[in-house]
mmCIF file of C-alpha atoms and ligand atoms in Angstrom:
data_model
loop_
_atom_site.group_PDB
_atom_site.id
_atom_site.type_symbol
_atom_site.label_atom_id
_atom_site.label_comp_id
_atom_site.label_asym_id
_atom_site.label_seq_id
_atom_site.Cartn_x
_atom_site.Cartn_y
_atom_site.Cartn_z
ATOM 1 C CA UNK A 1 15.740 -31.316 13.863
ATOM 2 C CA UNK A 2 15.516 -30.482 10.147
ATOM 3 C CA UNK A 3 18.275 -28.211 8.896
ATOM 4 C CA UNK A 4 17.634 -25.458 6.356
ATOM 5 C CA UNK A 5 19.017 -27.769 3.649
ATOM 6 C CA UNK A 6 16.359 -30.344 4.567
ATOM 7 C CA UNK A 7 13.577 -27.762 4.284
ATOM 8 C CA UNK A 8 14.500 -26.086 0.997
ATOM 9 C CA UNK A 9 13.395 -27.877 -2.188
ATOM 10 C CA UNK A 10 16.346 -29.836 -3.638
ATOM 11 C CA UNK A 11 16.124 -28.147 -7.071
ATOM 12 C CA UNK A 12 16.275 -24.721 -5.397
ATOM 13 C CA UNK A 13 19.220 -25.792 -3.267
ATOM 14 C CA UNK A 14 21.077 -26.897 -6.424
ATOM 15 C CA UNK A 15 19.995 -23.876 -8.492
ATOM 16 C CA UNK A 16 22.692 -21.697 -9.963
ATOM 17 C CA UNK A 17 20.979 -18.309 -10.302
ATOM 18 C CA UNK A 18 20.990 -16.142 -13.420
ATOM 19 C CA UNK A 19 23.876 -13.747 -13.187
ATOM 20 C CA UNK A 20 23.045 -10.347 -14.625
ATOM 21 C CA UNK A 21 25.503 -7.797 -15.954
ATOM 22 C CA UNK A 22 24.985 -5.635 -12.877
ATOM 23 C CA UNK A 23 25.525 -8.644 -10.601
ATOM 24 C CA UNK A 24 28.886 -9.444 -12.092
ATOM 25 C CA UNK A 25 30.264 -5.924 -12.061
ATOM 26 C CA UNK A 26 30.727 -4.236 -8.726
ATOM 27 C CA UNK A 27 32.698 -1.064 -8.271
ATOM 28 C CA UNK A 28 32.971 2.325 -9.916
ATOM 29 C CA UNK A 29 32.889 2.871 -13.652
ATOM 30 C CA UNK A 30 31.810 5.632 -16.032
ATOM 31 C CA UNK A 31 31.308 3.719 -19.262
ATOM 32 C CA UNK A 32 28.685 0.989 -19.061
ATOM 33 C CA UNK A 33 28.733 -1.181 -22.163
ATOM 34 C CA UNK A 34 27.837 -4.420 -20.451
ATOM 35 C CA UNK A 35 24.033 -4.720 -20.454
ATOM 36 C CA UNK A 36 22.865 -3.761 -23.953
ATOM 37 C CA UNK A 37 21.133 -0.669 -22.625
ATOM 38 C CA UNK A 38 20.413 2.439 -24.703
ATOM 39 C CA UNK A 39 23.116 4.984 -23.723
ATOM 40 C CA UNK A 40 20.559 7.850 -23.661
ATOM 41 C CA UNK A 41 17.417 8.566 -21.587
ATOM 42 C CA UNK A 42 19.246 8.581 -18.242
ATOM 43 C CA UNK A 43 18.555 7.536 -15.572
ATOM 44 C CA UNK A 44 15.830 5.132 -16.723
ATOM 45 C CA UNK A 45 17.940 3.662 -19.521
ATOM 46 C CA UNK A 46 19.837 1.700 -16.872
ATOM 47 C CA UNK A 47 18.763 -1.508 -15.194
ATOM 48 C CA UNK A 48 18.048 -0.925 -11.509
ATOM 49 C CA UNK A 49 20.194 -2.271 -8.680
ATOM 50 C CA UNK A 50 19.143 -5.952 -8.498
ATOM 51 C CA UNK A 51 19.863 -6.003 -4.750
ATOM 52 C CA UNK A 52 18.314 -2.569 -3.960
ATOM 53 C CA UNK A 53 21.129 -1.722 -1.533
ATOM 54 C CA UNK A 54 20.238 1.931 -0.983
ATOM 55 C CA UNK A 55 16.686 1.068 0.007
ATOM 56 C CA UNK A 56 17.858 -1.857 2.140
ATOM 57 C CA UNK A 57 20.419 0.298 3.946
ATOM 58 C CA UNK A 58 17.682 2.753 4.887
ATOM 59 C CA UNK A 59 15.348 -0.038 6.053
ATOM 60 C CA UNK A 60 18.209 -1.624 8.027
ATOM 61 C CA UNK A 61 18.737 1.688 9.790
ATOM 62 C CA UNK A 62 15.008 2.189 10.501
ATOM 63 C CA UNK A 63 14.343 -1.336 11.732
ATOM 64 C CA UNK A 64 17.643 -2.067 13.461
ATOM 65 C CA UNK A 65 18.424 -5.174 11.389
ATOM 66 C CA UNK A 66 21.413 -6.108 9.243
ATOM 67 C CA UNK A 67 20.942 -5.428 5.563
ATOM 68 C CA UNK A 68 21.693 -9.032 4.630
ATOM 69 C CA UNK A 69 18.584 -10.042 6.570
ATOM 70 C CA UNK A 70 16.329 -8.076 4.197
ATOM 71 C CA UNK A 71 14.589 -9.196 1.009
ATOM 72 C CA UNK A 72 12.602 -6.682 -1.052
ATOM 73 C CA UNK A 73 9.921 -7.667 -3.512
ATOM 74 C CA UNK A 74 7.025 -6.537 -5.683
ATOM 75 C CA UNK A 75 4.716 -6.279 -2.653
ATOM 76 C CA UNK A 76 4.598 -8.814 0.184
ATOM 77 C CA UNK A 77 2.720 -10.966 -2.270
ATOM 78 C CA UNK A 78 5.996 -11.695 -4.065
ATOM 79 C CA UNK A 79 7.577 -12.808 -0.794
ATOM 80 C CA UNK A 80 4.600 -15.064 0.016
ATOM 81 C CA UNK A 81 4.947 -16.764 -3.369
ATOM 82 C CA UNK A 82 8.738 -17.075 -3.037
ATOM 83 C CA UNK A 83 8.419 -18.729 0.377
ATOM 84 C CA UNK A 84 6.171 -21.413 -1.076
ATOM 85 C CA UNK A 85 8.374 -21.882 -4.141
ATOM 86 C CA UNK A 86 11.519 -22.129 -2.003
ATOM 87 C CA UNK A 87 10.264 -24.629 0.554
ATOM 88 C CA UNK A 88 7.259 -26.570 -0.741
ATOM 89 C CA UNK A 89 7.520 -29.385 -3.280
ATOM 90 C CA UNK A 90 4.400 -29.096 -5.512
ATOM 91 C CA UNK A 91 1.945 -31.930 -4.977
ATOM 92 C CA UNK A 92 3.881 -33.242 -1.974
ATOM 93 C CA UNK A 93 4.523 -30.686 0.756
ATOM 94 C CA UNK A 94 1.921 -28.706 2.656
ATOM 95 C CA UNK A 95 1.552 -25.487 4.638
ATOM 96 C CA UNK A 96 -0.613 -24.594 7.631
ATOM 97 C CA UNK A 97 -2.322 -21.272 8.211
ATOM 98 C CA UNK A 98 -5.102 -19.789 10.302
ATOM 99 C CA UNK A 99 -8.620 -18.820 9.328
ATOM 100 C CA UNK A 100 -10.062 -16.229 9.022
ATOM 101 C CA UNK A 101 -6.938 -14.509 7.692
ATOM 102 C CA UNK A 102 -5.366 -12.979 4.588
ATOM 103 C CA UNK A 103 -6.569 -14.750 1.461
ATOM 104 C CA UNK A 104 -3.279 -14.646 -0.465
ATOM 105 C CA UNK A 105 -1.642 -17.497 1.482
ATOM 106 C CA UNK A 106 -4.220 -19.931 0.196
ATOM 107 C CA UNK A 107 -4.155 -18.571 -3.367
ATOM 108 C CA UNK A 108 -0.354 -18.705 -3.528
ATOM 109 C CA UNK A 109 -0.493 -22.255 -2.164
ATOM 110 C CA UNK A 110 -3.019 -23.277 -4.830
ATOM 111 C CA UNK A 111 -0.879 -21.731 -7.607
ATOM 112 C CA UNK A 112 2.092 -23.729 -6.360
ATOM 113 C CA UNK A 113 0.032 -26.916 -5.877
ATOM 114 C CA UNK A 114 0.709 -26.889 -2.150
ATOM 115 C CA UNK A 115 -1.925 -28.262 0.218
ATOM 116 C CA UNK A 116 -3.101 -25.414 2.480
ATOM 117 C CA UNK A 117 -4.399 -26.555 5.874
ATOM 118 C CA UNK A 118 -6.479 -23.979 7.716
ATOM 119 C CA UNK A 119 -6.848 -23.966 11.484
ATOM 120 C CA UNK A 120 -9.783 -22.034 12.893
ATOM 121 C CA UNK A 121 -9.020 -19.182 15.288
ATOM 122 C CA UNK A 122 -10.799 -19.406 18.632
ATOM 123 C CA UNK A 123 -13.830 -17.374 19.682
ATOM 124 C CA UNK A 124 -11.648 -14.380 20.491
ATOM 125 C CA UNK A 125 -9.958 -14.681 17.085
ATOM 126 C CA UNK A 126 -6.849 -15.922 18.840
ATOM 127 C CA UNK A 127 -4.264 -18.494 17.865
ATOM 128 C CA UNK A 128 -4.591 -22.062 19.144
ATOM 129 C CA UNK A 129 -0.952 -23.196 19.019
ATOM 130 C CA UNK A 130 -1.817 -26.816 19.852
ATOM 131 C CA UNK A 131 -4.345 -27.014 17.033
ATOM 132 C CA UNK A 132 -1.828 -25.520 14.586
ATOM 133 C CA UNK A 133 0.868 -28.000 15.647
ATOM 134 C CA UNK A 134 -1.738 -30.758 15.420
ATOM 135 C CA UNK A 135 -2.379 -29.865 11.774
ATOM 136 C CA UNK A 136 1.315 -30.246 10.844
ATOM 137 C CA UNK A 137 3.023 -33.439 9.735
ATOM 138 C CA UNK A 138 6.429 -34.398 8.335
ATOM 139 C CA UNK A 139 5.536 -32.784 4.991
ATOM 140 C CA UNK A 140 4.613 -29.413 6.513
ATOM 141 C CA UNK A 141 7.278 -26.895 5.571
ATOM 142 C CA UNK A 142 5.697 -23.549 6.460
ATOM 143 C CA UNK A 143 3.223 -22.049 8.935
ATOM 144 C CA UNK A 144 1.725 -18.693 7.873
ATOM 145 C CA UNK A 145 0.551 -16.363 10.663
ATOM 146 C CA UNK A 146 -0.715 -12.793 10.415
ATOM 147 C CA UNK A 147 -0.462 -10.382 13.365
ATOM 148 C CA UNK A 148 -2.238 -7.999 13.634
ATOM 149 C CA UNK A 149 -4.529 -10.287 11.703
ATOM 150 C CA UNK A 150 -6.579 -9.342 8.664
ATOM 151 C CA UNK A 151 -9.646 -9.229 8.743
ATOM 152 C CA UNK A 152 -10.035 -9.613 12.517
ATOM 153 C CA UNK A 153 -7.727 -6.729 13.518
ATOM 154 C CA UNK A 154 -6.269 -8.317 16.675
ATOM 155 C CA UNK A 155 -2.704 -9.234 17.502
ATOM 156 C CA UNK A 156 -2.261 -12.977 17.880
ATOM 157 C CA UNK A 157 -1.205 -14.200 21.315
ATOM 158 C CA UNK A 158 2.552 -13.651 21.507
ATOM 159 C CA UNK A 159 3.236 -16.689 23.687
ATOM 160 C CA UNK A 160 1.405 -18.920 21.208
ATOM 161 C CA UNK A 161 3.603 -17.550 18.393
ATOM 162 C CA UNK A 162 6.731 -18.232 20.479
ATOM 163 C CA UNK A 163 5.503 -21.774 21.080
ATOM 164 C CA UNK A 164 5.173 -22.356 17.324
ATOM 165 C CA UNK A 165 8.600 -20.815 16.665
ATOM 166 C CA UNK A 166 10.150 -23.169 19.223
ATOM 167 C CA UNK A 167 8.177 -26.347 18.600
ATOM 168 C CA UNK A 168 7.602 -26.337 14.844
ATOM 169 C CA UNK A 169 10.437 -27.872 12.897
ATOM 170 C CA UNK A 170 10.044 -25.668 9.821
ATOM 171 C CA UNK A 171 9.489 -22.074 8.761
ATOM 172 C CA UNK A 172 7.131 -19.771 10.660
ATOM 173 C CA UNK A 173 6.027 -16.682 8.740
ATOM 174 C CA UNK A 174 4.696 -13.722 10.733
ATOM 175 C CA UNK A 175 2.943 -11.284 8.387
ATOM 176 C CA UNK A 176 3.168 -7.840 9.996
ATOM 177 C CA UNK A 177 1.488 -5.767 7.270
ATOM 178 C CA UNK A 178 -0.284 -3.733 9.998
ATOM 179 C CA UNK A 179 2.532 -3.545 12.547
ATOM 180 C CA UNK A 180 2.861 0.272 12.383
ATOM 181 C CA UNK A 181 -0.691 0.592 13.719
ATOM 182 C CA UNK A 182 -0.135 -1.932 16.484
ATOM 183 C CA UNK A 183 0.520 -1.361 20.177
ATOM 184 C CA UNK A 184 2.669 -4.520 20.154
ATOM 185 C CA UNK A 185 6.339 -4.628 19.121
ATOM 186 C CA UNK A 186 7.484 -6.205 15.864
ATOM 187 C CA UNK A 187 9.063 -9.660 15.788
ATOM 188 C CA UNK A 188 11.849 -8.243 13.613
ATOM 189 C CA UNK A 189 13.940 -7.525 16.695
ATOM 190 C CA UNK A 190 13.865 -11.228 17.577
ATOM 191 C CA UNK A 191 15.167 -12.613 14.286
ATOM 192 C CA UNK A 192 18.453 -13.537 15.954
ATOM 193 C CA UNK A 193 16.716 -15.917 18.370
ATOM 194 C CA UNK A 194 14.590 -17.680 15.772
ATOM 195 C CA UNK A 195 16.455 -18.818 12.649
ATOM 196 C CA UNK A 196 13.211 -20.365 11.345
ATOM 197 C CA UNK A 197 11.246 -17.081 11.426
ATOM 198 C CA UNK A 198 10.342 -14.952 8.387
ATOM 199 C CA UNK A 199 8.718 -11.574 9.130
ATOM 200 C CA UNK A 200 6.789 -9.790 6.371
ATOM 201 C CA UNK A 201 6.156 -6.058 6.249
ATOM 202 C CA UNK A 202 5.076 -3.696 3.472
ATOM 203 C CA UNK A 203 4.948 -0.077 2.348
ATOM 204 C CA UNK A 204 1.316 -0.649 1.280
ATOM 205 C CA UNK A 205 -0.475 0.277 4.508
ATOM 206 C CA UNK A 206 0.979 2.692 7.103
ATOM 207 C CA UNK A 207 3.559 4.126 4.686
ATOM 208 C CA UNK A 208 0.774 5.023 2.261
ATOM 209 C CA UNK A 209 2.380 3.527 -0.827
ATOM 210 C CA UNK A 210 0.340 0.540 -2.007
ATOM 211 C CA UNK A 211 0.763 1.887 -5.546
ATOM 212 C CA UNK A 212 4.526 1.500 -5.740
ATOM 213 C CA UNK A 213 4.518 -2.211 -4.735
ATOM 214 C CA UNK A 214 7.249 -2.704 -2.177
ATOM 215 C CA UNK A 215 7.162 -5.579 0.276
ATOM 216 C CA UNK A 216 9.831 -6.596 2.771
ATOM 217 C CA UNK A 217 10.812 -9.974 4.170
ATOM 218 C CA UNK A 218 13.166 -10.239 7.153
ATOM 219 C CA UNK A 219 14.901 -13.536 7.929
ATOM 220 C CA UNK A 220 18.281 -15.178 8.443
ATOM 221 C CA UNK A 221 20.946 -14.294 5.837
ATOM 222 C CA UNK A 222 20.819 -17.930 4.647
ATOM 223 C CA UNK A 223 17.105 -17.716 3.889
ATOM 224 C CA UNK A 224 17.489 -14.315 2.225
ATOM 225 C CA UNK A 225 20.200 -15.784 -0.034
ATOM 226 C CA UNK A 226 17.748 -18.454 -1.156
ATOM 227 C CA UNK A 227 15.081 -15.852 -2.002
ATOM 228 C CA UNK A 228 17.669 -13.858 -3.941
ATOM 229 C CA UNK A 229 18.509 -16.931 -5.991
ATOM 230 C CA UNK A 230 14.907 -17.478 -7.068
ATOM 231 C CA UNK A 231 13.637 -13.925 -7.594
ATOM 232 C CA UNK A 232 13.564 -12.163 -10.968
ATOM 233 C CA UNK A 233 16.914 -10.347 -11.261
ATOM 234 C CA UNK A 234 15.309 -6.879 -11.407
ATOM 235 C CA UNK A 235 12.202 -7.518 -9.315
ATOM 236 C CA UNK A 236 11.999 -3.993 -7.842
ATOM 237 C CA UNK A 237 12.012 -1.337 -10.548
ATOM 238 C CA UNK A 238 13.948 1.934 -10.521
ATOM 239 C CA UNK A 239 10.893 4.169 -9.958
ATOM 240 C CA UNK A 240 9.852 2.100 -6.944
ATOM 241 C CA UNK A 241 13.359 2.109 -5.469
ATOM 242 C CA UNK A 242 13.594 5.905 -5.801
ATOM 243 C CA UNK A 243 10.148 6.549 -4.369
ATOM 244 C CA UNK A 244 10.641 4.052 -1.537
ATOM 245 C CA UNK A 245 13.862 5.759 -0.509
ATOM 246 C CA UNK A 246 12.135 9.145 -0.469
ATOM 247 C CA UNK A 247 9.198 7.790 1.568
ATOM 248 C CA UNK A 248 11.442 6.031 4.060
ATOM 249 C CA UNK A 249 12.993 9.390 4.812
ATOM 250 C CA UNK A 250 9.568 10.745 5.803
ATOM 251 C CA UNK A 251 9.165 8.872 9.070
ATOM 252 C CA UNK A 252 7.460 11.830 10.727
ATOM 253 C CA UNK A 253 4.820 12.087 8.034
ATOM 254 C CA UNK A 254 4.125 8.369 8.351
ATOM 255 C CA UNK A 255 3.847 8.588 12.143
ATOM 256 C CA UNK A 256 1.576 11.621 12.001
ATOM 257 C CA UNK A 257 -0.728 9.821 9.580
ATOM 258 C CA UNK A 258 -0.720 6.663 11.697
ATOM 259 C CA UNK A 259 -1.624 8.774 14.722
ATOM 260 C CA UNK A 260 -4.472 10.465 12.845
ATOM 261 C CA UNK A 261 -5.774 7.121 11.562
ATOM 262 C CA UNK A 262 -5.763 5.685 15.097
ATOM 263 C CA UNK A 263 -7.633 8.743 16.410
ATOM 264 C CA UNK A 264 -10.234 8.289 13.685
ATOM 265 C CA UNK A 265 -10.440 4.541 14.372
ATOM 266 C CA UNK A 266 -11.341 5.260 17.995
ATOM 267 C CA UNK A 267 -13.878 7.892 17.000
ATOM 268 C CA UNK A 268 -15.566 5.579 14.488
ATOM 269 C CA UNK A 269 -15.624 2.748 17.004
ATOM 270 C CA UNK A 270 -17.342 4.963 19.590
ATOM 271 C CA UNK A 271 -19.961 6.017 17.061
ATOM 272 C CA UNK A 272 -20.691 2.469 15.913
ATOM 273 C CA UNK A 273 -21.118 0.921 19.353
ATOM 274 C CA UNK A 274 -23.689 3.551 20.371
ATOM 275 C CA UNK A 275 -27.306 4.065 19.221
ATOM 276 C CA UNK A 276 -28.630 4.228 16.607
ATOM 277 C CA UNK A 277 -26.110 1.580 15.535
ATOM 278 C CA UNK A 278 -25.294 -0.386 18.709
ATOM 279 C CA UNK A 279 -23.030 -2.705 16.698
ATOM 280 C CA UNK A 280 -20.434 -5.078 18.053
ATOM 281 C CA UNK A 281 -17.027 -3.727 17.073
ATOM 282 C CA UNK A 282 -14.081 -6.078 17.511
ATOM 283 C CA UNK A 283 -10.945 -4.651 19.172
ATOM 284 C CA UNK A 284 -8.490 -3.535 16.466
ATOM 285 C CA UNK A 285 -4.746 -3.023 16.427
ATOM 286 C CA UNK A 286 -4.853 -2.171 12.710
ATOM 287 C CA UNK A 287 -6.220 0.542 10.392
ATOM 288 C CA UNK A 288 -9.629 -1.085 10.000
ATOM 289 C CA UNK A 289 -12.549 -2.227 12.116
ATOM 290 C CA UNK A 290 -14.384 -5.519 11.924
ATOM 291 C CA UNK A 291 -17.980 -4.666 12.725
ATOM 292 C CA UNK A 292 -20.856 -7.041 13.349
ATOM 293 C CA UNK A 293 -23.903 -5.316 11.881
ATOM 294 C CA UNK A 294 -27.567 -6.157 11.457
ATOM 295 C CA UNK A 295 -28.353 -7.103 7.850
ATOM 296 C CA UNK A 296 -24.763 -6.995 6.535
ATOM 297 C CA UNK A 297 -25.646 -7.656 2.867
ATOM 298 C CA UNK A 298 -28.342 -4.997 2.760
ATOM 299 C CA UNK A 299 -26.086 -2.462 4.478
ATOM 300 C CA UNK A 300 -23.169 -3.311 2.199
ATOM 301 C CA UNK A 301 -25.269 -2.986 -0.974
ATOM 302 C CA UNK A 302 -26.842 0.219 0.299
ATOM 303 C CA UNK A 303 -23.439 1.769 0.937
ATOM 304 C CA UNK A 304 -22.198 0.734 -2.502
ATOM 305 C CA UNK A 305 -25.206 2.492 -4.068
ATOM 306 C CA UNK A 306 -24.150 5.650 -2.202
ATOM 307 C CA UNK A 307 -20.616 5.293 -3.531
ATOM 308 C CA UNK A 308 -19.112 4.068 -0.271
ATOM 309 C CA UNK A 309 -17.397 0.711 -0.534
ATOM 310 C CA UNK A 310 -16.416 -1.385 2.471
ATOM 311 C CA UNK A 311 -15.504 -5.074 2.580
ATOM 312 C CA UNK A 312 -18.305 -7.551 3.098
ATOM 313 C CA UNK A 313 -16.954 -10.397 5.241
ATOM 314 C CA UNK A 314 -20.390 -11.913 5.901
ATOM 315 C CA UNK A 315 -19.439 -15.090 4.036
ATOM 316 C CA UNK A 316 -16.102 -15.628 5.793
ATOM 317 C CA UNK A 317 -15.928 -18.363 8.423
ATOM 318 C CA UNK A 318 -16.333 -16.895 11.949
ATOM 319 C CA UNK A 319 -17.110 -13.428 10.497
ATOM 320 C CA UNK A 320 -20.823 -14.013 9.952
ATOM 321 C CA UNK A 321 -22.621 -10.651 9.941
ATOM 322 C CA UNK A 322 -19.413 -8.633 9.618
ATOM 323 C CA UNK A 323 -18.216 -5.775 7.471
ATOM 324 C CA UNK A 324 -14.556 -4.766 7.454
ATOM 325 C CA UNK A 325 -14.250 -1.002 7.351
ATOM 326 C CA UNK A 326 -10.947 0.689 6.515
ATOM 327 C CA UNK A 327 -10.335 3.958 8.372
ATOM 328 C CA UNK A 328 -10.404 6.889 5.934
ATOM 329 C CA UNK A 329 -9.917 10.628 6.305
ATOM 330 C CA UNK A 330 -12.181 12.388 8.845
ATOM 331 C CA UNK A 331 -14.350 13.586 5.941
ATOM 332 C CA UNK A 332 -14.625 10.109 4.453
ATOM 333 C CA UNK A 333 -15.508 8.631 7.832
ATOM 334 C CA UNK A 334 -18.193 11.308 8.296
ATOM 335 C CA UNK A 335 -19.685 10.369 4.930
ATOM 336 C CA UNK A 336 -19.668 6.696 5.957
ATOM 337 C CA UNK A 337 -21.433 7.468 9.239
ATOM 338 C CA UNK A 338 -24.008 9.696 7.528
ATOM 339 C CA UNK A 339 -24.837 7.131 4.843
ATOM 340 C CA UNK A 340 -25.014 4.313 7.380
ATOM 341 C CA UNK A 341 -27.448 6.327 9.495
ATOM 342 C CA UNK A 342 -29.546 6.954 6.393
ATOM 343 C CA UNK A 343 -29.653 3.262 5.579
ATOM 344 C CA UNK A 344 -30.679 2.012 8.997
ATOM 345 C CA UNK A 345 -33.230 4.681 9.880
HETATM 346 C C1 PLP B 401 -2.489 -5.615 2.748
HETATM 347 C C2 PLP B 401 -1.776 -6.833 3.209
HETATM 348 C C3 PLP B 401 -0.516 -7.155 2.697
HETATM 349 C C4 PLP B 401 0.143 -6.258 1.697
HETATM 350 O O1 PLP B 401 0.519 -6.882 0.556
HETATM 351 P P1 PLP B 401 1.391 -6.060 -0.493
HETATM 352 O O2 PLP B 401 1.571 -7.076 -1.579
HETATM 353 O O3 PLP B 401 2.674 -5.709 0.189
HETATM 354 O O4 PLP B 401 0.617 -4.861 -0.901
HETATM 355 C C5 PLP B 401 0.128 -8.270 3.187
HETATM 356 N N1 PLP B 401 -0.421 -9.032 4.140
HETATM 357 C C6 PLP B 401 -1.614 -8.741 4.671
HETATM 358 C C7 PLP B 401 -2.161 -9.563 5.760
HETATM 359 C C8 PLP B 401 -2.341 -7.635 4.212
HETATM 360 O O5 PLP B 401 -3.532 -7.362 4.738
#
């Protein structure tokens, strides 16, 4: 069994992090002359809380996890990059992920010169745990999974994820960007059982705040301490921390919007499977539909000309013929349906 110290890059393990003024002082004071800030223009003259404790306390309360199991970053994308930088030695170590899935894992791997091994999902877009384990070797540090998966929309088989958590001697990342739309429970509640698990969530989808850039990683306190060592000291700015806190106090609004999006997802699905479309729509546990259409490129281009942009996944392995359609407002979805009818008739 590899211990955490065997998985983390040696230079990161040795690293003594930058200690900012606000790190070194903790307590109450009224005169801050420690950080070379301008004394006027409050509150934005001050550096933000480097550990974002107010936001973390609220997330801890919402998710039922300890606050020292939470890392916050500039979108989940920051966490994805930090995971690779913390664990994978450039040019030597590798990671394994699934395909089709979120494109950022591979890009972040390439930036960090980490070999990214992709294991094809099966014909139902499900996870083949044996194939994933088969793709690992002694230099594999991380497995990236995404559930519900983007762009396929399905939850990955839970037992297969458990198998990887138990059998793989390294980190297993479960990206839950779409968890608020899912009928399946989050893995966050099971962090205690799996010290090698990292769960990613975000404010970018269900919470309706892609613009403020706030991503969350949940893991053991030891792993979170490593991320905190590597991150930029003030990686989540003051405006984002304030807005995130306000949004996280609007749980009802979020749930109402999730409910409305799911209602619209079902409506759109029913329209698309029936004539005149008669498309194959893959089951979705997220806020988008993967739809197998006739003439995907022509339909995509036609929609763009009408000012309606969807995602063309026709060139993605296993998604031949597919468009990925995000669920919009009822009005937007009506426009989509109308323009699609126009294009196929
Ligand atoms: C949209 C999405 C994210 C969100 O990334 P942010 O950087 O938090 O906006 C993460 N993972 C997946 C799979 C996504 O589809």
